[in-house]
PDB file of C-alpha atoms in Angstrom:
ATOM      1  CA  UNK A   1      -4.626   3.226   0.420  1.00 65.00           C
ATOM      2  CA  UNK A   2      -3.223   5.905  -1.856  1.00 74.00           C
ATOM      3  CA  UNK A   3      -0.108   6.257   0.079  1.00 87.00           C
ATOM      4  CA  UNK A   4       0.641   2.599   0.520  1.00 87.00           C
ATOM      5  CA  UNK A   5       0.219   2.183  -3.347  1.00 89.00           C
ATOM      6  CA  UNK A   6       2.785   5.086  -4.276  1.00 91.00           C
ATOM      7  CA  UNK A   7       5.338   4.073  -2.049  1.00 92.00           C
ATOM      8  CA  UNK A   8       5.231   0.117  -2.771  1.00 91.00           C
ATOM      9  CA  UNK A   9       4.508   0.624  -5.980  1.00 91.00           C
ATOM     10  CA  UNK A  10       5.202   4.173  -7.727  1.00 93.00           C
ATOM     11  CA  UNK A  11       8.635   4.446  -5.018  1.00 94.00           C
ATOM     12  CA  UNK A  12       9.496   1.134  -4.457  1.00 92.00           C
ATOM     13  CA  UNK A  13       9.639   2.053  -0.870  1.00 94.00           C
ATOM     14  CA  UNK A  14      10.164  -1.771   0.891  1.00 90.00           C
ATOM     15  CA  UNK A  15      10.221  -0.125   4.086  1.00 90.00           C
ATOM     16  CA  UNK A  16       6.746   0.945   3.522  1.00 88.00           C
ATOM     17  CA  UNK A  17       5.026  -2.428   3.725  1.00 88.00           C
ATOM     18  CA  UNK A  18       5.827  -2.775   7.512  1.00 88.00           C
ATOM     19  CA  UNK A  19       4.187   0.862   7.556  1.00 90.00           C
ATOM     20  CA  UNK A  20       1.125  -0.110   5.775  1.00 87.00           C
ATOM     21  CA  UNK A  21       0.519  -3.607   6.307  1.00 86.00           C
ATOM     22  CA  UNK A  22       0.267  -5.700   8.874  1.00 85.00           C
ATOM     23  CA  UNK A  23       2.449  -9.287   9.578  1.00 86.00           C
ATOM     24  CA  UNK A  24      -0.563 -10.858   8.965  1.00 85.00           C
ATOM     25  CA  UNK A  25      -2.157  -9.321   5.938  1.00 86.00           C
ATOM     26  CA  UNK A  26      -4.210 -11.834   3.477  1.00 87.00           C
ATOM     27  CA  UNK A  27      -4.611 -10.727   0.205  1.00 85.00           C
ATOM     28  CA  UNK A  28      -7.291 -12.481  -1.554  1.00 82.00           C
ATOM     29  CA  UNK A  29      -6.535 -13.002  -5.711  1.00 79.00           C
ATOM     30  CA  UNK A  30      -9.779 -15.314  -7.718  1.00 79.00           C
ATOM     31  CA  UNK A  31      -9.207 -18.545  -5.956  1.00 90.00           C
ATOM     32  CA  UNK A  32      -6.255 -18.112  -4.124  1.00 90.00           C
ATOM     33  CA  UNK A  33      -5.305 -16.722  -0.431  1.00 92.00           C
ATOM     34  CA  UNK A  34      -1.654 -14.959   0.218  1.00 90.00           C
ATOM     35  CA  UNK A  35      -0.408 -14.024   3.484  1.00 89.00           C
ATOM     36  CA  UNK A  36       2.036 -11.741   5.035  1.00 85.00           C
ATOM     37  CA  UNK A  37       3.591  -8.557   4.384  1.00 87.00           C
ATOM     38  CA  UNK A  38       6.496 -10.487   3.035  1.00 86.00           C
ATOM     39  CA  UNK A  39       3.930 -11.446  -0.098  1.00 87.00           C
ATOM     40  CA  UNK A  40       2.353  -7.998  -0.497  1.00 87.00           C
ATOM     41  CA  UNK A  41       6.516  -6.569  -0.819  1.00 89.00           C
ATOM     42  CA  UNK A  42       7.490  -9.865  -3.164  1.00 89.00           C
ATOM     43  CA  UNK A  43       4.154  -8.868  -5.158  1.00 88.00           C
ATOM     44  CA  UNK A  44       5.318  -4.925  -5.522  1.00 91.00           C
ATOM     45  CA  UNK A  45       8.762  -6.084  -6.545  1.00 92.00           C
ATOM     46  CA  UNK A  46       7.639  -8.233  -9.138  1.00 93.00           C
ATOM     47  CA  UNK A  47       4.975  -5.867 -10.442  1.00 92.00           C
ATOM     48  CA  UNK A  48       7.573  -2.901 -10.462  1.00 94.00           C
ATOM     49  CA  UNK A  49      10.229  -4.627 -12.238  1.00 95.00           C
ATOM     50  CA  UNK A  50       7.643  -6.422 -15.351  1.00 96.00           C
ATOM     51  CA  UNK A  51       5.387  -2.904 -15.500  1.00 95.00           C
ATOM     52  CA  UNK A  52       7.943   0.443 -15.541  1.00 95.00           C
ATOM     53  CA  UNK A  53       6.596   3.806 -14.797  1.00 95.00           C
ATOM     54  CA  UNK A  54       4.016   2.493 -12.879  1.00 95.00           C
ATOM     55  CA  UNK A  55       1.367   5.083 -11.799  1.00 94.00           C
ATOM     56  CA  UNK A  56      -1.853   5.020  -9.442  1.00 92.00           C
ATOM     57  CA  UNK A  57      -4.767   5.816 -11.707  1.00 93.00           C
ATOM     58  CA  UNK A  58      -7.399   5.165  -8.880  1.00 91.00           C
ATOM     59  CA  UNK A  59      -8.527   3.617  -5.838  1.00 88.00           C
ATOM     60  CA  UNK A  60     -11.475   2.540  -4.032  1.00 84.00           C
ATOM     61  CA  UNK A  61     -13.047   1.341  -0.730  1.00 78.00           C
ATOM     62  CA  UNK A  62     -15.533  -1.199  -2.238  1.00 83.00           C
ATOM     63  CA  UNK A  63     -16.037  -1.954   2.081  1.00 83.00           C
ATOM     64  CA  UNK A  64     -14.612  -1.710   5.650  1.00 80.00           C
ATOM     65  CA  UNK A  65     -16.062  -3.289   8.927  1.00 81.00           C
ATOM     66  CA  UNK A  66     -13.344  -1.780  10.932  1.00 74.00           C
ATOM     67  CA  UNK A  67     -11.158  -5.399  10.733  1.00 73.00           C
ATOM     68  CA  UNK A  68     -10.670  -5.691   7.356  1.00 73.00           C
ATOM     69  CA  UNK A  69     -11.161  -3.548   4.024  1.00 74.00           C
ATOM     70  CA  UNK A  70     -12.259  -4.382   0.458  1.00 78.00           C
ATOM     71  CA  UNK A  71     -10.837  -1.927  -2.483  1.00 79.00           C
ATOM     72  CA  UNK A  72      -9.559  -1.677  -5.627  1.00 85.00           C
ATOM     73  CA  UNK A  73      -6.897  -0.464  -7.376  1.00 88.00           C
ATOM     74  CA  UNK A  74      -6.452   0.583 -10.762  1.00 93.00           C
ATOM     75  CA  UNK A  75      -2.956   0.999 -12.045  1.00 94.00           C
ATOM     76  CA  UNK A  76      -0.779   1.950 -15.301  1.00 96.00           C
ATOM     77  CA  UNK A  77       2.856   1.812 -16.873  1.00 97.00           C
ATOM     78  CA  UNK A  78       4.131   0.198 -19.902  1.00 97.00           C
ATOM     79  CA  UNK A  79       4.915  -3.707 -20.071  1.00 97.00           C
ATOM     80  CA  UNK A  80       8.194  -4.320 -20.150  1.00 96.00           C
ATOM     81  CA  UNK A  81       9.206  -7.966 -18.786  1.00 96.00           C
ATOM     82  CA  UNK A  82       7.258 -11.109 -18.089  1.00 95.00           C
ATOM     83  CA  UNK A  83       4.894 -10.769 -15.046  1.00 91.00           C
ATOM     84  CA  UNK A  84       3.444 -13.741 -13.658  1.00 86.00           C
ATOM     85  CA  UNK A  85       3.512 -15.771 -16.728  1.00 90.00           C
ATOM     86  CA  UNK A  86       2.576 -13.258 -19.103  1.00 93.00           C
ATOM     87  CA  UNK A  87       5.105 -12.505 -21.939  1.00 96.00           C
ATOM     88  CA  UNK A  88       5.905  -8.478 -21.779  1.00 96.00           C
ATOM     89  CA  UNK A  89       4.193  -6.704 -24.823  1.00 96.00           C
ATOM     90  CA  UNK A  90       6.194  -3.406 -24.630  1.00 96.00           C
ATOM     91  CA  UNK A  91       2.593  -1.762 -24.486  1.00 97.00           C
ATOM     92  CA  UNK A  92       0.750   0.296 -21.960  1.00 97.00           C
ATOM     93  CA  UNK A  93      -1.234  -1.473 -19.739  1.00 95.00           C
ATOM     94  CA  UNK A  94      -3.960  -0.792 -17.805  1.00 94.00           C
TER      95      UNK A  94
END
């Protein structure tokens, strides 16, 4: 999970999401369902150009039956342009 995190995220490695995740990933976000690899790299992009110096402060398996894994991610870098509808504050976020 570490890994996958500093390349997509940290690197902005695109090549890594084929690596890490598979064609059909789901993501699951509140209410909503994404799909693909193609969202997790369109996610990573976003995130990487709205937050800059992104770093991985921590992750964690919350579960894993083998098939699919829960975890959590906990990430940090200062907020520079909009990001999905929220105006950039040009403060650290968390």
């Amino acid at each position: 999970m570490q890994t996958a995190l500093d390349e997509l995220y940290v690197k902005g490695n695109a090549k890594a999401a084929g690596k890490f995740y598979s064609e059909n990933y789901t993501a699951h976000a509140g209410s909503k369902t994404y799909r693909g690899r193609k969202f997790i790299l369109k996610y990573a992009t976003s995130l990487r150009k709205s937050i800059s110096g992104i770093i991985v402060l921590k992750t964690g398996l919350l579960s894993d039956n083998g098939n699919r894994i829960c975890w959590r991610r906990t990430l940090s870098g200062m907020h520079r342009a909009s990001f999905r509808g929220i105006p950039a504050s040009g403060k650290k976020v968390k």
